[in-house]
Every structure is written in C-alpha cells, then in structure tokens.
Amino acid sequence: MYKKLSKKFFLLIIVGLLLQTTATTAATSKYNQSVWKSIKKNLRLQRVTRKPQVKAYIKHYQQDPYHIRVLGKRAAPYLYFIKQQVIARKMPAELVFLPMIESAYQPFAESKVGAIGLWQINAVTGEHFGITTDEWTDNRRDITIATNTALNYLAYLHKKYDDDWLLALAAYNAGPRTVNRAIARNRDLGKKTDYWSLDLPQQTKQFVPKLLAISHIMTHYKKLKITVPHIANQPYFVAVNLNKQIHLQLAADAADMQVTELQHLNPSIKQLVTHPTGPHKLLIPVTQANNFLSKIQNVLKQYKSTWYNYKILPGDSLIKITKNHSQTIALIKNVNNIKGNLIIAGKTILIPHTS
C-alpha cells in the first residue's frame, strides 16, 4: 500500500519520530512493558527524595490520587517520545516529568507571563533557540520542536552550573539571572551555594521538590499503592509531512479521528489549517496511520484551496463575503467557528482561495 502512495504528495514519512523505534508490533516484550518501568530504569536524582521538602510533596501527591491519574492520562500521547529524547541524550529520566509541573502536560497551556506549551517556553528563550512564530504557527507548542528546544536549554544550563541538575532545573523555572543572584548572595555571606541553600522565589523553591516527588510517585506507584494509567513503551504517534496546505478537519476525517485530538497532537497550528507555505507536518496516532495514509492521497488530489486570513471590512456580511469568494456561508461559519451571523469589522477570518 505504501509503495502506491505518490511521492508528489508525501515528502517524508517518519515513523517513530527521530530516535523512536520503527517497530510498532505490540507483541514484543519491550512494548508490553510500561513506559513507567522504562523511565524508572533511567532515574538519576532519586537520592534527594529523602529531603524533607520532597517527602512533603510525596505525601501531598499520595493524598490526591485523582490528580496523579489525570496527569498520567494527559501525558500519555507525548511521554514515550519525550522519554526517548531524554534517554538518548543521557539525561536524568526525571526530566520527562518537567511538563507535569510546568504545564500539567497541557499542550495549549499559557502562563500569565506568556510562557507557552508543554515546556512553557517564553518568547525570549524561543527566539534564542530559533523557534519560529507567526499568525499561523507557534512552534513553542510543537511537540517535537519544543521538546528538543527545552532539552537543549536544559543541557546548556546543566553545563553552566557545573553539572548540577538541581541548579539547572531551578534556572529553567526562575531564569539564570535569578539563580545567579541567589548564588552571589550566598557567596558574599559565606554560605553554601547548592540548590537547597539558596534563597529563591517561592515558586522555584517548590518547583524542584515537586518534580522529584512526582518522579518518585509515578515510578514507584506499585509500592505506594497508587493507580496510574498504563502507557505502553512504544510510539504513540508518527509524523507525516505533506507538500501542501490542508484543513485539519479534512485530515482528521482521513484519520478517522476527532479534530480536537488531532489538534492536541499538533498544537502549534494556530488556525484550523496548516501554514500556507509549509511545513505541513502532522502528527498522527500510530493506530490511525494506516487509515490516514490510505485516504489522504485522494483528499489532497481533490483539495485545491489555499487558505488565507481575510480582514473583515466595514459593511461586510457573511452573505457578501461568501458571494465575493464563491463559498458557502455554512463552510465559512464552520471553519471559523462562527455562531449566528454576526461578524465584526477589523477581525480576521479564514477564507479559502480556490485555484
């Protein structure tokens, strides 16, 4: 089936993104094991779970098992990929839990100060590491790009703080300047400069103990008699790169999945269509990949529209706009999630331009 797919429509199909294994047979013993077990084998910071601050959060999480289950469920689509990236870099496996503390593994999370996505990357950090944003995409939300950016940043911080992972984590949360000032103050006072001795913002004082506690909870759940979702130690998604713009609803239909699920795998796409000039990469669940690949070729052949942002002018109405662009009111309302018939001058809506 795959040989029949035209190269014209597929520039690249990556199965098991980057360092993910290409095997997808669940019958293997590796895939039958839980991802939690794989993570547990690569923990490197657990010795500090004896700290009172960490013990307090372990107890706190034990008393809120519902929260633990929710975090595990939210992490399920992303955890294997992130785990593979962390292990490939020989980093502590505890880092896979950083999005649980930063964003509760919610890909559309946005902080009050504008940090975005699973890894809560702010604009300055994103720009420094070459992440692109525009009216169509915000790659701080892209699962693969943001993960590699966050791990690059953590590697930089780890080196900066002389291989001290706790200081690196504190700097990830509070920023290097804040940590540097705290270290300088302690040096001036003749005090220790390890993480536990620093006077840091309250959020950062909580951040590292929370991360260590949640790492312990999620990987020692049997001993602690806590229920966590089973997540197989295998890829959840594959990446498909198309060579043209496509509406997400059409892609979701081809994959036999809900568009909201597709959006959660592709949260960097700000509109309901991929970027006009590309790239047109979509993450698709492994379980839906065969459906998608068997149908998408015909969808792309029939799909001759390019979408662009139209700025609503004074005096415009849905009837006038759809007539001028040879479209239906139902299509424009559905694409732009417009309820009723009211539109506001100065706002923008998506309009298809048919070639």
XYZ file of N, CA and C in Angstrom, residues 35-36 39 61 67-80 82 93-107 109 117-120 172-173 206-207 210-219 228-229 231:
168
model
N 5.777 2.219 30.065
C 6.756 3.288 29.906
C 7.288 3.730 31.264
N 6.459 3.580 32.318
C 6.907 3.959 33.665
C 8.104 3.122 34.083
N 11.173 4.365 32.305
C 11.634 5.619 32.909
C 12.359 5.336 34.222
N 1.033 14.343 47.092
C 0.532 13.681 45.890
C -0.147 12.354 46.232
N -5.550 13.473 40.930
C -4.640 14.374 40.211
C -3.540 13.581 39.499
N -3.033 12.557 40.143
C -1.998 11.716 39.551
C -2.526 11.015 38.310
N -3.738 10.491 38.385
C -4.329 9.806 37.229
C -4.543 10.769 36.072
N -4.994 11.981 36.378
C -5.219 12.984 35.335
C -3.905 13.341 34.647
N -2.857 13.551 35.437
C -1.546 13.883 34.863
C -1.049 12.763 33.955
N -1.215 11.524 34.406
C -0.784 10.390 33.607
C -1.551 10.281 32.294
N -2.850 10.514 32.362
C -3.677 10.452 31.151
C -3.287 11.544 30.168
N -3.050 12.751 30.673
C -2.659 13.852 29.784
C -1.300 13.595 29.139
N -0.405 12.947 29.877
C 0.952 12.721 29.378
C 1.015 11.616 28.335
N 0.006 10.750 28.299
C 0.054 9.527 27.502
C 0.474 9.725 26.039
N -0.055 10.709 25.304
C 0.335 10.833 23.893
C 1.788 11.255 23.675
N 2.391 11.878 24.676
C 3.695 12.522 24.490
C 4.831 11.833 25.230
N 4.526 11.015 26.224
C 5.531 10.569 27.184
C 6.605 9.696 26.552
N 6.213 8.767 25.681
C 7.217 7.885 25.075
C 8.218 8.684 24.246
N 9.082 11.850 24.498
C 9.934 12.668 25.362
C 10.937 11.789 26.102
N 16.148 10.720 33.721
C 14.785 10.461 33.270
C 13.761 11.298 34.025
N 14.144 11.870 35.148
C 13.237 12.752 35.878
C 12.749 13.913 35.017
N 13.520 14.258 33.984
C 13.154 15.401 33.149
C 11.861 15.175 32.373
N 11.454 13.915 32.183
C 10.208 13.668 31.452
C 9.011 14.180 32.239
N 9.204 14.399 33.540
C 8.100 14.871 34.385
C 8.069 16.389 34.499
N 9.037 17.066 33.899
C 9.061 18.526 33.980
C 7.785 19.152 33.407
N 7.261 18.663 32.264
C 5.984 19.229 31.783
C 4.809 19.007 32.726
N 4.887 18.003 33.580
C 3.808 17.822 34.553
C 3.759 18.985 35.525
N 4.920 19.506 35.884
C 4.984 20.617 36.829
C 4.778 21.949 36.109
N 5.335 22.077 34.922
C 5.242 23.337 34.192
C 3.853 23.590 33.619
N 3.264 22.581 32.992
C 2.015 22.797 32.246
C 0.933 21.774 32.542
N 1.206 20.839 33.463
C 0.293 19.714 33.711
C 0.058 18.918 32.422
N 1.081 18.884 31.569
C 1.041 18.195 30.280
C -0.147 18.645 29.433
N -0.402 19.943 29.429
C -1.441 20.525 28.582
C -0.760 21.321 27.456
N -0.875 20.864 26.213
C -0.123 21.483 25.111
C -0.527 22.909 24.792
N -1.318 25.136 27.155
C -1.133 25.936 28.371
C -0.364 27.218 28.063
N 2.998 26.254 25.961
C 3.141 24.848 25.621
C 3.510 23.924 26.764
N 3.767 22.653 26.420
C 4.112 21.642 27.419
C 5.277 22.077 28.281
N 6.290 22.683 27.633
C 7.531 23.026 28.316
C 7.549 24.477 28.787
N 6.466 25.212 28.554
C 6.347 26.604 28.994
C 7.557 27.438 28.576
N 15.886 26.855 34.943
C 14.854 26.665 33.918
C 13.553 27.316 34.362
N 13.244 27.194 35.645
C 11.999 27.726 36.181
C 12.060 29.222 36.441
N 9.491 25.477 45.339
C 8.541 24.367 45.242
C 8.774 23.521 43.989
N 9.308 24.143 42.950
C 9.405 23.517 41.636
C 10.233 22.233 41.667
N 8.725 19.411 43.875
C 7.552 18.853 43.198
C 7.969 17.889 42.091
N 8.958 18.300 41.289
C 9.436 17.463 40.191
C 9.997 16.140 40.712
N 10.798 16.214 41.749
C 11.381 14.997 42.322
C 10.308 14.114 42.946
N 9.325 14.738 43.577
C 8.248 13.974 44.198
C 7.380 13.277 43.159
N 7.012 13.983 42.114
C 6.153 13.384 41.093
C 6.910 12.285 40.357
N 8.228 12.441 40.186
C 9.051 11.395 39.575
C 9.008 10.130 40.425
N 9.108 10.311 41.721
C 9.088 9.171 42.641
C 7.714 8.501 42.644
N 6.672 9.298 42.695
C 5.307 8.761 42.724
C 5.019 7.939 41.471
N 5.314 8.499 40.310
C 4.955 7.866 39.044
C 5.750 6.585 38.772
N 6.937 6.460 39.355
C 7.769 5.286 39.082
C 7.809 4.297 40.241
N -1.910 4.417 38.392
C -1.562 5.314 37.285
C -1.991 4.648 35.985
N -2.284 5.415 34.948
C -2.691 4.813 33.676
C -1.563 3.979 33.074
N 0.693 3.073 30.234
C 1.151 3.680 28.989
C 2.204 2.755 28.405
